[in-house]
Short mmCIF file of C-alpha atoms in Angstrom, two decimals:
data_model
loop_
_atom_site.label_atom_id
_atom_site.label_comp_id
_atom_site.label_asym_id
_atom_site.label_seq_id
_atom_site.Cartn_x
_atom_site.Cartn_y
_atom_site.Cartn_z
CA UNK M 1 -31.03 -29.17 -21.35
CA UNK M 2 -32.66 -26.22 -23.19
CA UNK M 3 -30.83 -23.55 -24.84
CA UNK M 4 -31.71 -20.96 -22.18
CA UNK M 5 -30.20 -23.32 -19.60
CA UNK M 6 -27.14 -23.88 -21.72
CA UNK M 7 -26.88 -19.90 -22.17
CA UNK M 8 -27.19 -19.49 -18.40
CA UNK M 9 -24.53 -22.16 -17.74
CA UNK M 10 -22.22 -20.46 -20.18
CA UNK M 11 -22.80 -17.10 -18.33
CA UNK M 12 -22.03 -18.78 -14.91
CA UNK M 13 -18.82 -20.40 -16.46
CA UNK M 14 -17.86 -16.93 -17.76
CA UNK M 15 -18.49 -15.23 -14.45
CA UNK M 16 -16.63 -17.69 -12.55
CA UNK M 17 -13.72 -17.44 -15.11
CA UNK M 18 -13.79 -13.86 -14.72
CA UNK M 19 -13.83 -13.77 -10.90
CA UNK M 20 -10.82 -16.25 -11.04
CA UNK M 21 -9.05 -13.89 -13.31
CA UNK M 22 -9.58 -10.93 -11.03
CA UNK M 23 -8.51 -12.75 -7.96
CA UNK M 24 -5.34 -14.03 -9.67
CA UNK M 25 -4.53 -10.34 -10.74
CA UNK M 26 -5.24 -9.05 -7.53
CA UNK M 27 -3.07 -11.50 -5.68
CA UNK M 28 -0.32 -11.05 -8.26
CA UNK M 29 -0.19 -7.28 -7.40
CA UNK M 30 -1.30 -6.92 -3.75
CA UNK M 31 0.73 -10.13 -2.57
CA UNK M 32 3.94 -9.13 -4.42
CA UNK M 33 6.98 -8.61 -2.54
CA UNK M 34 7.10 -4.86 -3.86
CA UNK M 35 3.52 -4.27 -1.95
CA UNK M 36 4.90 -5.78 1.27
CA UNK M 37 5.56 -2.56 3.03
CA UNK M 38 2.77 -0.78 4.55
CA UNK M 39 3.65 2.53 2.84
CA UNK M 40 3.51 0.70 -0.50
CA UNK M 41 0.07 -0.96 -0.02
CA UNK M 42 -1.79 2.28 -1.14
CA UNK M 43 0.31 2.59 -4.22
CA UNK M 44 -0.28 -1.17 -5.15
CA UNK M 45 -3.99 -0.68 -4.80
CA UNK M 46 -4.12 2.28 -7.04
CA UNK M 47 -2.03 0.27 -9.69
CA UNK M 48 -4.43 -2.61 -9.29
CA UNK M 49 -7.27 -0.13 -10.19
CA UNK M 50 -5.56 0.47 -13.60
CA UNK M 51 -6.93 -2.35 -15.62
CA UNK M 52 -4.94 -1.46 -18.43
CA UNK M 53 -1.70 -2.57 -16.56
CA UNK M 54 -0.73 -6.14 -16.48
CA UNK M 55 0.21 -7.59 -13.03
CA UNK M 56 3.93 -7.37 -14.43
CA UNK M 57 3.64 -3.85 -15.44
CA UNK M 58 2.01 -2.82 -11.98
CA UNK M 59 4.81 -4.56 -10.22
CA UNK M 60 7.42 -2.79 -12.43
CA UNK M 61 5.81 0.64 -11.60
CA UNK M 62 5.42 -0.19 -8.02
CA UNK M 63 9.17 -0.86 -7.74
CA UNK M 64 9.95 2.46 -9.71
CA UNK M 65 7.35 4.40 -7.41
CA UNK M 66 9.01 7.25 -5.38
CA UNK M 67 8.02 7.63 -1.69
CA UNK M 68 4.46 8.84 -1.94
CA UNK M 69 2.75 9.67 1.43
CA UNK M 70 -0.72 10.94 0.67
CA UNK M 71 -3.71 9.69 -1.53
CA UNK M 72 -3.43 12.90 -3.58
CA UNK M 73 0.37 12.17 -4.35
CA UNK M 74 -0.51 8.45 -5.17
CA UNK M 75 -3.48 9.49 -7.47
CA UNK M 76 -1.31 12.05 -9.31
CA UNK M 77 1.59 9.59 -9.81
CA UNK M 78 -0.51 6.68 -10.91
CA UNK M 79 -2.69 9.01 -13.02
CA UNK M 80 0.43 10.18 -14.78
CA UNK M 81 1.27 6.87 -16.15
CA UNK M 82 0.38 6.58 -19.76
CA UNK M 83 -2.55 4.38 -20.49
CA UNK M 84 -1.31 0.95 -21.96
CA UNK M 85 -2.69 -0.43 -25.14
CA UNK M 86 -3.43 -4.14 -25.31
CA UNK M 87 -0.30 -4.91 -27.05
CA UNK M 88 1.68 -2.78 -24.42
CA UNK M 89 -0.18 -4.60 -21.77
CA UNK M 90 0.60 -8.06 -23.03
CA UNK M 91 4.22 -7.40 -23.18
#
């Protein structure tokens, strides 16, 4: 196997690992009991888009979210959550 083929293999393995991580994170947030109610799905999705939030943090915020009815309300509420640093995200 050539060096180029090895690099391509590494890239493919990294891409597959990234996909698996994304799928796992998506399932952890969107399939959480806190996201089961239809009116909570939009909030869960908005929190999923916040890549600085760990799945645990996203579920915690989802539990704490008030009743939000519109996209604008959800965007405002999720946007007001302070950005989490790497250390905060890991905890």
